[in-house]
Short mmCIF file of the C-alpha atoms (twelve columns), coordinates in Angstrom:
data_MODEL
# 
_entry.id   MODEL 
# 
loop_
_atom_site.group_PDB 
_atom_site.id 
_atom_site.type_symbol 
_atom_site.label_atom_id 
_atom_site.label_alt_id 
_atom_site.label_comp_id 
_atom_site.label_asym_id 
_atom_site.label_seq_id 
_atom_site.Cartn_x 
_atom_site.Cartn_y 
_atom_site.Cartn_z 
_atom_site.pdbx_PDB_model_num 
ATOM 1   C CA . UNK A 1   4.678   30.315  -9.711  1 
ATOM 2   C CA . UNK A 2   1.411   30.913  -7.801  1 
ATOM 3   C CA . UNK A 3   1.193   34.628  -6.494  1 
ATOM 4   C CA . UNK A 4   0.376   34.729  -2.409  1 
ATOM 5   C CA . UNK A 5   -3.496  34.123  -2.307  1 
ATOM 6   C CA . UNK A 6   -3.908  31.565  -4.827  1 
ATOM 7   C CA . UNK A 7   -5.040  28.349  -3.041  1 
ATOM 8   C CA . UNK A 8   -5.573  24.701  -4.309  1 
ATOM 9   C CA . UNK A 9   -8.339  22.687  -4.114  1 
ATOM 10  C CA . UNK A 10  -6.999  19.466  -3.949  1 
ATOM 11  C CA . UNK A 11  -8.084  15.823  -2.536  1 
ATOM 12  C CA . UNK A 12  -4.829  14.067  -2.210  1 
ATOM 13  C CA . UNK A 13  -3.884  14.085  1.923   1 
ATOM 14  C CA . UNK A 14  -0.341  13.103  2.792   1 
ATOM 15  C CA . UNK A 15  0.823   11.256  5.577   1 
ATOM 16  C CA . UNK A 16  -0.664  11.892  9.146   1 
ATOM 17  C CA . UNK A 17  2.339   10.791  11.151  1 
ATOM 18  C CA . UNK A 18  5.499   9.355   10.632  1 
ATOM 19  C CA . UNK A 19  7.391   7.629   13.164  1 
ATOM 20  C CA . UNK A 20  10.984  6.209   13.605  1 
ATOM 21  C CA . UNK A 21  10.414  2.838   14.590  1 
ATOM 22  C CA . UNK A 22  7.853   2.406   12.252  1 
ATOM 23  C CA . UNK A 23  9.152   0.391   9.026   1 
ATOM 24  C CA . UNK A 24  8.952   3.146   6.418   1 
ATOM 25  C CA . UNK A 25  6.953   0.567   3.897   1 
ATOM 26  C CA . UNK A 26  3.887   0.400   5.818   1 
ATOM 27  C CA . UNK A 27  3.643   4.486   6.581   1 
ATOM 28  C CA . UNK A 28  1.741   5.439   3.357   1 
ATOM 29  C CA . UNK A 29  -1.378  7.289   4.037   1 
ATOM 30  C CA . UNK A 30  -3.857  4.828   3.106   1 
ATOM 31  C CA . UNK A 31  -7.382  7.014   3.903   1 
ATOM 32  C CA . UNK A 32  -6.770  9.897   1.397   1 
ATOM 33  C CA . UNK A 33  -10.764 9.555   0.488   1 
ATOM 34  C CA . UNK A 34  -12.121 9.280   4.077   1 
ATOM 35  C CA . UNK A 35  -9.914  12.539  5.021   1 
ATOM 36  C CA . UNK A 36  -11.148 14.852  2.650   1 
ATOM 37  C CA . UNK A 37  -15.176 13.382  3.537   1 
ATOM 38  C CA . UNK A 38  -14.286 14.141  7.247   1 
ATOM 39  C CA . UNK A 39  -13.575 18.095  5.863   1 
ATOM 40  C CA . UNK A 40  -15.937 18.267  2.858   1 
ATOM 41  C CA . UNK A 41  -18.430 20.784  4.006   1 
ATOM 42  C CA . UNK A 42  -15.720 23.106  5.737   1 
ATOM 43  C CA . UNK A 43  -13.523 22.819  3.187   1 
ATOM 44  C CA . UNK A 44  -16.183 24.117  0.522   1 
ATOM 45  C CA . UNK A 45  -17.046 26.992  3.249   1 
ATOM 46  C CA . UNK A 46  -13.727 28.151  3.062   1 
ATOM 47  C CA . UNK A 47  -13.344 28.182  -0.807  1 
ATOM 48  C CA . UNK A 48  -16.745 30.183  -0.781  1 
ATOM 49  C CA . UNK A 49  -15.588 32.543  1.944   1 
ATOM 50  C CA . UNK A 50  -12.121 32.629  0.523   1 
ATOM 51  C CA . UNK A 51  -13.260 33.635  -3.309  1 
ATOM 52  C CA . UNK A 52  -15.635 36.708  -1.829  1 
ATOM 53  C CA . UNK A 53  -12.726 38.160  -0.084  1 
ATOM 54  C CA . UNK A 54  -13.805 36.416  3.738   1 
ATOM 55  C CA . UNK A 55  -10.165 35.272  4.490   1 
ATOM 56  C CA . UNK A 56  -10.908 35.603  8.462   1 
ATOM 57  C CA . UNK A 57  -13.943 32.797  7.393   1 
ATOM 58  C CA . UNK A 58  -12.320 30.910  5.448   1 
ATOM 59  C CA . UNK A 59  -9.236  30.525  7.754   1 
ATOM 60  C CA . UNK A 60  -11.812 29.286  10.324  1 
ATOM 61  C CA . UNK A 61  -12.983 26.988  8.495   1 
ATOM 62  C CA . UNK A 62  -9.903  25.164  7.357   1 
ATOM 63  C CA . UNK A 63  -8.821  25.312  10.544  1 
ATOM 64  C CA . UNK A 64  -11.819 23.458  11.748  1 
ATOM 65  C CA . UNK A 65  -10.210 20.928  9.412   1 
ATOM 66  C CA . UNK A 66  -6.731  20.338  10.965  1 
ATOM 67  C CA . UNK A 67  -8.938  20.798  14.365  1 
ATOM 68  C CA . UNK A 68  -10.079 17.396  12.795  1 
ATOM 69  C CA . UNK A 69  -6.479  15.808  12.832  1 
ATOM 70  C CA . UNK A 70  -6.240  16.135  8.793   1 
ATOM 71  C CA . UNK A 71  -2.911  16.689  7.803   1 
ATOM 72  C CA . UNK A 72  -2.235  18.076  4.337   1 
ATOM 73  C CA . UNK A 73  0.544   20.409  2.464   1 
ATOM 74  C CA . UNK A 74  -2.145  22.390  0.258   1 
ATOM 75  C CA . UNK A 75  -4.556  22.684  3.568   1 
ATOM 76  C CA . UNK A 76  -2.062  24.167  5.533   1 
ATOM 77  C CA . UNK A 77  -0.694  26.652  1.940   1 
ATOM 78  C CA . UNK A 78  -4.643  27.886  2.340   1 
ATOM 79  C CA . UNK A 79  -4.487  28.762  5.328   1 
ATOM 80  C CA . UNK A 80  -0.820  30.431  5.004   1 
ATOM 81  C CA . UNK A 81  -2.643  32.675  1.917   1 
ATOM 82  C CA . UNK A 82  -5.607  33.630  3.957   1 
ATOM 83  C CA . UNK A 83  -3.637  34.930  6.463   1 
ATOM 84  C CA . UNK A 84  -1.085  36.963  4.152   1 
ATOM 85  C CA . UNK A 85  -4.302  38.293  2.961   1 
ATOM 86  C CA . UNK A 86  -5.189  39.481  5.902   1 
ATOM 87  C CA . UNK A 87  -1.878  40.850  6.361   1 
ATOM 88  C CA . UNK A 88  -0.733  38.501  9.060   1 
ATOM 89  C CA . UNK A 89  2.891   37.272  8.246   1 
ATOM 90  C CA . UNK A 90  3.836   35.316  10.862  1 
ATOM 91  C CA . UNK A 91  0.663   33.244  10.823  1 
ATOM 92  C CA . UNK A 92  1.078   33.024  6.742   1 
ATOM 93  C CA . UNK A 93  4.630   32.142  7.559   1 
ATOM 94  C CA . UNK A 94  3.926   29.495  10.169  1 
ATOM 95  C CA . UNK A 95  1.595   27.776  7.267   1 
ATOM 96  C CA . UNK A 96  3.619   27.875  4.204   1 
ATOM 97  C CA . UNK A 97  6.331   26.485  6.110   1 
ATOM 98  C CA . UNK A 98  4.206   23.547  7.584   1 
ATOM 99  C CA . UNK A 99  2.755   23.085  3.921   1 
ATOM 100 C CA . UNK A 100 6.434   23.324  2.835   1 
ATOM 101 C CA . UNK A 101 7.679   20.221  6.186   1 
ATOM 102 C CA . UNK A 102 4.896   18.037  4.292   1 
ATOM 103 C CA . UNK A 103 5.991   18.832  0.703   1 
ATOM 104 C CA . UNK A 104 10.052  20.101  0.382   1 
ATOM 105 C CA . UNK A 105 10.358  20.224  -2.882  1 
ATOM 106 C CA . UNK A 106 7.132   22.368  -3.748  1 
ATOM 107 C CA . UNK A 107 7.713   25.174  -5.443  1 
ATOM 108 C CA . UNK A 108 4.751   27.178  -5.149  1 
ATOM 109 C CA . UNK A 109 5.163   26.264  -1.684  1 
ATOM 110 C CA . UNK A 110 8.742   27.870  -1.649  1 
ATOM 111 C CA . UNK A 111 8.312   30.735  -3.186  1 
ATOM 112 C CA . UNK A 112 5.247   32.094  -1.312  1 
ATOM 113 C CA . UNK A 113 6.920   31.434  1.808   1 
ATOM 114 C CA . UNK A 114 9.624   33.600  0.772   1 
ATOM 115 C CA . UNK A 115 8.048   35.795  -0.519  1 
ATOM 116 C CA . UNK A 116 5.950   36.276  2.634   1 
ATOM 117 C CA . UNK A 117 9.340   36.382  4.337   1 
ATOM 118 C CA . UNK A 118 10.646  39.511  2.945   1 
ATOM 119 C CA . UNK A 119 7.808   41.095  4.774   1 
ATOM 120 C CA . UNK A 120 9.580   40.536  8.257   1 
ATOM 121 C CA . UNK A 121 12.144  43.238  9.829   1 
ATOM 122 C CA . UNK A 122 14.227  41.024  10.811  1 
ATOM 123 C CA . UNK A 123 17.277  40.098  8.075   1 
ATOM 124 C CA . UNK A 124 19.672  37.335  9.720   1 
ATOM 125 C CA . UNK A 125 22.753  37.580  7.871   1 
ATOM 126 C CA . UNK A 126 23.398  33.707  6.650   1 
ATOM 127 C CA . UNK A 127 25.509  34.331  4.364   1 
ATOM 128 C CA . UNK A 128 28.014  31.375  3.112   1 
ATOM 129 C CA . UNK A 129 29.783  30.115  0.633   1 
ATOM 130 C CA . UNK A 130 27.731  26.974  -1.400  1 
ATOM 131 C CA . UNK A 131 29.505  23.953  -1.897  1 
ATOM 132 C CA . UNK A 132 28.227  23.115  -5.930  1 
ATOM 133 C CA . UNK A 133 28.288  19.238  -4.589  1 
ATOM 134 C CA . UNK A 134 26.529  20.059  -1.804  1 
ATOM 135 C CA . UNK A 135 23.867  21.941  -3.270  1 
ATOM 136 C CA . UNK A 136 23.141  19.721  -6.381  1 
ATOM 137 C CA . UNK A 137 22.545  16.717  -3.454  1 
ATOM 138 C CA . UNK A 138 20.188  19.250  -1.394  1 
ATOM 139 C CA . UNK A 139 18.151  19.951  -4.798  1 
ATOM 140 C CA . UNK A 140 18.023  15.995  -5.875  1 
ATOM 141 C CA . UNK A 141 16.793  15.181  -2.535  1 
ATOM 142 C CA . UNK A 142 14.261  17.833  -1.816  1 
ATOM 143 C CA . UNK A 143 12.878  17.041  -5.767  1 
ATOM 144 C CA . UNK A 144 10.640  14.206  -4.347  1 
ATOM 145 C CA . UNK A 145 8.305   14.600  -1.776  1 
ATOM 146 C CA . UNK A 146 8.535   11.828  1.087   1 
ATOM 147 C CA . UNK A 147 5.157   9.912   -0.207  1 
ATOM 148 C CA . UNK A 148 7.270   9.815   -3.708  1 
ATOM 149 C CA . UNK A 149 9.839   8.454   -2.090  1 
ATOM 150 C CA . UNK A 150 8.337   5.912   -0.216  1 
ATOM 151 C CA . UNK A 151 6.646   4.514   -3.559  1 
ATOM 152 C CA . UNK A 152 9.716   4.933   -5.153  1 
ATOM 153 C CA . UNK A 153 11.240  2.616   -2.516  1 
ATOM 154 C CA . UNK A 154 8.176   -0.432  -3.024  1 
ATOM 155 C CA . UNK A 155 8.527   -0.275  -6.652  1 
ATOM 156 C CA . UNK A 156 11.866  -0.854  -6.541  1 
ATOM 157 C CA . UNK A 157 11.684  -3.456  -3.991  1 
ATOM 158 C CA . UNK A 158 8.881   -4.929  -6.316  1 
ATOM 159 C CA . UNK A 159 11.196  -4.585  -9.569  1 
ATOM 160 C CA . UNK A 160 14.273  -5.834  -7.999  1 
ATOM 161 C CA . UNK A 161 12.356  -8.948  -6.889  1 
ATOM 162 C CA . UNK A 162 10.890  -9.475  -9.998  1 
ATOM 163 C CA . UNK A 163 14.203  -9.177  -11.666 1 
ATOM 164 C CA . UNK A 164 16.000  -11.945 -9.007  1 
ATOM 165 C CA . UNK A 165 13.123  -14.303 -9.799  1 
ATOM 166 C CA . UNK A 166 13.406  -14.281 -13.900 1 
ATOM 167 C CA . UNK A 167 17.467  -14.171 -13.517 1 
ATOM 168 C CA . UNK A 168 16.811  -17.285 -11.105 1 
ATOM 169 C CA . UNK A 169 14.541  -19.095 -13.653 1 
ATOM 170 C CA . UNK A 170 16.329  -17.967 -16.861 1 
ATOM 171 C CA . UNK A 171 18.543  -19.902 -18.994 1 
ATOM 172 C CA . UNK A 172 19.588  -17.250 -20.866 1 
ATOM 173 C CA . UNK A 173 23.231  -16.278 -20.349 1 
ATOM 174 C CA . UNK A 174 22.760  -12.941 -21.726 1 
ATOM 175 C CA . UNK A 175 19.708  -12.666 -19.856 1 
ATOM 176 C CA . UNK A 176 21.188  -13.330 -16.712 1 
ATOM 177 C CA . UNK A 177 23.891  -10.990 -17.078 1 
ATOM 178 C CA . UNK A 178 21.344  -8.154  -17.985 1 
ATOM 179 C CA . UNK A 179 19.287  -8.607  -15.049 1 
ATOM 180 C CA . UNK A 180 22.206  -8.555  -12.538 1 
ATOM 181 C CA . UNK A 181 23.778  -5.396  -13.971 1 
ATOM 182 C CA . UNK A 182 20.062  -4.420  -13.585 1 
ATOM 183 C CA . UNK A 183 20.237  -5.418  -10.282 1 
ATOM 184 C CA . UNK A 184 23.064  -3.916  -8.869  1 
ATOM 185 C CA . UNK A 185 22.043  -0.446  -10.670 1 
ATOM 186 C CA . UNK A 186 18.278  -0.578  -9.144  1 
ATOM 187 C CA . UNK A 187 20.142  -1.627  -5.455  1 
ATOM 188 C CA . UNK A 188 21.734  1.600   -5.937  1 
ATOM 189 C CA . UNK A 189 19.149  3.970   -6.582  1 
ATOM 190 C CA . UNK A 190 16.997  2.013   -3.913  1 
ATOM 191 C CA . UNK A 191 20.070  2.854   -1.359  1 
ATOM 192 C CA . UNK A 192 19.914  6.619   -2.427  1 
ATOM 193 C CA . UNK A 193 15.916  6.386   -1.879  1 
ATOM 194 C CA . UNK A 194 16.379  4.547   1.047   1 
ATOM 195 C CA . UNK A 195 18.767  7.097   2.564   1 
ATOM 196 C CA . UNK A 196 16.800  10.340  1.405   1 
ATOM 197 C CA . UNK A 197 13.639  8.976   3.020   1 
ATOM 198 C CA . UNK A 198 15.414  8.013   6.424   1 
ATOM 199 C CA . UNK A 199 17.146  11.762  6.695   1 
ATOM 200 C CA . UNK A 200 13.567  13.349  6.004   1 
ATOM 201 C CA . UNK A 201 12.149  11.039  8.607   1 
ATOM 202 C CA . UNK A 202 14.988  12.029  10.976  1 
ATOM 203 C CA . UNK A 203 14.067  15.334  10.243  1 
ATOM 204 C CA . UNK A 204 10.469  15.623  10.471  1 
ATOM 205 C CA . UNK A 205 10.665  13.796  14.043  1 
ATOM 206 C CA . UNK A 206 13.680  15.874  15.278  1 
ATOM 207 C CA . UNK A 207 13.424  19.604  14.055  1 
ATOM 208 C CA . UNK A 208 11.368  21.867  15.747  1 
ATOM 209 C CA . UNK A 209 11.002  24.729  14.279  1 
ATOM 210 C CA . UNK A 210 9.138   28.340  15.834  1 
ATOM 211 C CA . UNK A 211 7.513   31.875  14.562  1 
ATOM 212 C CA . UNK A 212 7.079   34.927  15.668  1 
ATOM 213 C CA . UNK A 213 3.243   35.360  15.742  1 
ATOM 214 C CA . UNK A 214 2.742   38.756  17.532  1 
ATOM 215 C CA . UNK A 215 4.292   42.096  16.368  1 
ATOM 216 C CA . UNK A 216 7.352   41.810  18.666  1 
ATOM 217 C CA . UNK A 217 8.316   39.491  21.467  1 
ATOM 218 C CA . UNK A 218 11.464  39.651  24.002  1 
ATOM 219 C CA . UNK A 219 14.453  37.137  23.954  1 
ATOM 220 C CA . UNK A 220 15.197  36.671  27.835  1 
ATOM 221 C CA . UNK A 221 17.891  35.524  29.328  1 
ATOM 222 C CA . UNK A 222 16.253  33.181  31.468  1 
ATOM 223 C CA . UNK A 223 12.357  32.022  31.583  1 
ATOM 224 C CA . UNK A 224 11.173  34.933  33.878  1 
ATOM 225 C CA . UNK A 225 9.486   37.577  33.249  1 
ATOM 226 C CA . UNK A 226 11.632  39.826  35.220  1 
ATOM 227 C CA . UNK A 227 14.402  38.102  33.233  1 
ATOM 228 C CA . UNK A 228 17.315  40.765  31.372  1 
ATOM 229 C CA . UNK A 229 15.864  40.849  27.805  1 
ATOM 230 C CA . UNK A 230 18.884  40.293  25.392  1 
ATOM 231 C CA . UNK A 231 16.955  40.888  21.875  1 
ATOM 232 C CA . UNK A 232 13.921  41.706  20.257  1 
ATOM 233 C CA . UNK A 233 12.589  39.710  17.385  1 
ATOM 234 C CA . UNK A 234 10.081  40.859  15.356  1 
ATOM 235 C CA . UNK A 235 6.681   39.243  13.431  1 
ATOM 236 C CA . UNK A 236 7.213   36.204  11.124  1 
ATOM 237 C CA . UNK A 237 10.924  35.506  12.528  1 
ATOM 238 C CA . UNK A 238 11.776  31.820  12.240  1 
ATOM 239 C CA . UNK A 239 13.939  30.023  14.833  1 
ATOM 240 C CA . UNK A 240 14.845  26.830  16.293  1 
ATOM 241 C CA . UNK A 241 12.932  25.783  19.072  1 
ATOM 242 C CA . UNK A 242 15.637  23.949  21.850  1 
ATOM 243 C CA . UNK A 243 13.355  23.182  24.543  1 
ATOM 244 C CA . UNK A 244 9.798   23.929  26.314  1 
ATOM 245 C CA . UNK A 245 9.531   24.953  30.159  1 
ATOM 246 C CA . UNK A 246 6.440   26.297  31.197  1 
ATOM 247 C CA . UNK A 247 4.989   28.642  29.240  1 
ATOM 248 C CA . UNK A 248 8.205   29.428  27.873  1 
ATOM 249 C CA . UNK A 249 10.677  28.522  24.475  1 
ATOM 250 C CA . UNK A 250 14.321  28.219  24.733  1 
ATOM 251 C CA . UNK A 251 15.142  29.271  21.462  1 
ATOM 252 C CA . UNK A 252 18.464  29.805  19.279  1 
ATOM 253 C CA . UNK A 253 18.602  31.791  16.417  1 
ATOM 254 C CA . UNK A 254 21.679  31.283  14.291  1 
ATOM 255 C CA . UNK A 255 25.169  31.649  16.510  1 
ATOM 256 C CA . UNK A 256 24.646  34.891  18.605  1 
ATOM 257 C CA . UNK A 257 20.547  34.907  18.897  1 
ATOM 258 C CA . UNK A 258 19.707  32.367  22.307  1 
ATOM 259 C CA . UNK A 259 17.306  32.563  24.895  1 
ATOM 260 C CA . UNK A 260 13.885  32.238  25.962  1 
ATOM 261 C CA . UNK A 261 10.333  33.624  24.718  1 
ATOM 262 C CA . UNK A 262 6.725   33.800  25.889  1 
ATOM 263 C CA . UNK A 263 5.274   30.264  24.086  1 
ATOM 264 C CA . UNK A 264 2.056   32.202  23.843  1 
ATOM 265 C CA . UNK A 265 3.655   34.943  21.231  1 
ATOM 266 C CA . UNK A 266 5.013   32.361  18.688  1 
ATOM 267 C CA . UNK A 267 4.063   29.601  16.906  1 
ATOM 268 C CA . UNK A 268 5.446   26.110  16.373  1 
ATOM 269 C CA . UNK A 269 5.141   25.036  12.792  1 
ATOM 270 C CA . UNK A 270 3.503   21.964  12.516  1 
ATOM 271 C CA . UNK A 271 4.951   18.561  13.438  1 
ATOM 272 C CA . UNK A 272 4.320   15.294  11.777  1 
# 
């Protein structure tokens, strides 16, 4: 595990958006090199400013490179440990979890985010039992990332063909027997691929997802300022984000917590 304020200095850049309609086969990121060129020099600034203690620098400049339209997990975990450095948790919050949208099954990823986490006043009791089915499914699924996935899904495509075409050219009646019990156990794990990938699609394009940047900020009943205000939620609170209207969130907040808050106090962690 990575202690908050490590940072990575990677050149792999994940995918820059992924959309529905878009067959998932084509929406590998295919400019990793020309991404981290277009950042280079910034990105070298911030590691400089970042190693002499500059965090305030070095946050500038990386954000120079999302500024840029780069989207990548360890970028945005930089930024979330130059901002718990400076002691701002709902900023380092809103970055760990945008390096954790691009990356689920990250560890060091994970735990700095919760780490960062226990640094907010507010506790929302979710408390539940775990289903042991349920949670061994949520831990398979969240093991790849979704560029894994999606070249799990072509070489299996590739293997599967390869496979039909030898079975189809074989005379071999062992042979032929192997490579459709092959078959059928390959078209399985593609499904399972093929149905992890789709839900973290559905899920990156559906889920919006807010934090409380400022100190404190007022849940209103309605999206006025002289609005009733029914709670108070404090710095580096995460909620789900129901709708925009004008300078405004309507937010909800587990079963009890709904309403609406200033858009300029809280954050939106980054959609892809």
């Amino acid at each position: 595990m990575l202690e908050p304020g490590a940072f990575k200095m990677t050149s792999k850049f994940l995918l820059d958006k992924i959309f529905l309609g878009v067959s998932i086969l084509f929406l590998l990121n295919t400019t990793p090199l020309f991404a981290h060129q277009k950042c280079e020099i910034e990105h070298q600034k911030a590691v400089h400013y970042y190693q002499n203690n500059e965090y305030e620098q070095a946050a500038n400049q990386w954000k120079i490179c999302i500024d840029k339209g780069i989207v990548q997990a360890d970028l945005f975990y930089n930024l979330g440990n130059a901002y718990f450095k400076m002691n701002q948790i709902g900023y380092a919050i809103l970055y760990y979890s945008s390096a954790l949208r691009l990356d689920p099954g990250n560890e060091d990823y994970s735990y700095n985010l919760k780490y960062a986490q226990g640094f907010t006043k507010d506790k929302i009791d979710a408390s539940s039992e775990e289903n042991p089915i349920l949670n061994t499914i949520y831990k398979i699924h969240h093991f790849f990332s979704l560029q894994t996935g999606l070249y799990a899904i072509i070489g299996l495509l590739w293997l599967i063909s390869f496979l039909a075409v030898a079975k189809l050219y074989s005379k071999n009646p062992t042979f032929k027997n192997l490579s459709i019990a092959s078959i059928f156990t390959l078209s399985i794990i593609l499904a399972m691929f093929l149905l992890s990938v789709s839900y973290k699609v559905f899920v990156l394009e559906t889920e919006h997802k807010g934090v409380v940047l400022t100190s404190s900020t007022n849940v209103t009943s309605t999206p006025q300022v002289q609005s009733q205000t029914l709670y108070e939620l404090s710095e580096g609170t995460t909620f789900d984000i129901v709708s925009f209207h004008q300078g405004w969130v309507q937010i909800q907040l587990g079963d009890k917590i709904k309403g609406f808050v200033k858009e300029s106090e809280i954050g939106v962690i980054h959609e892809f």
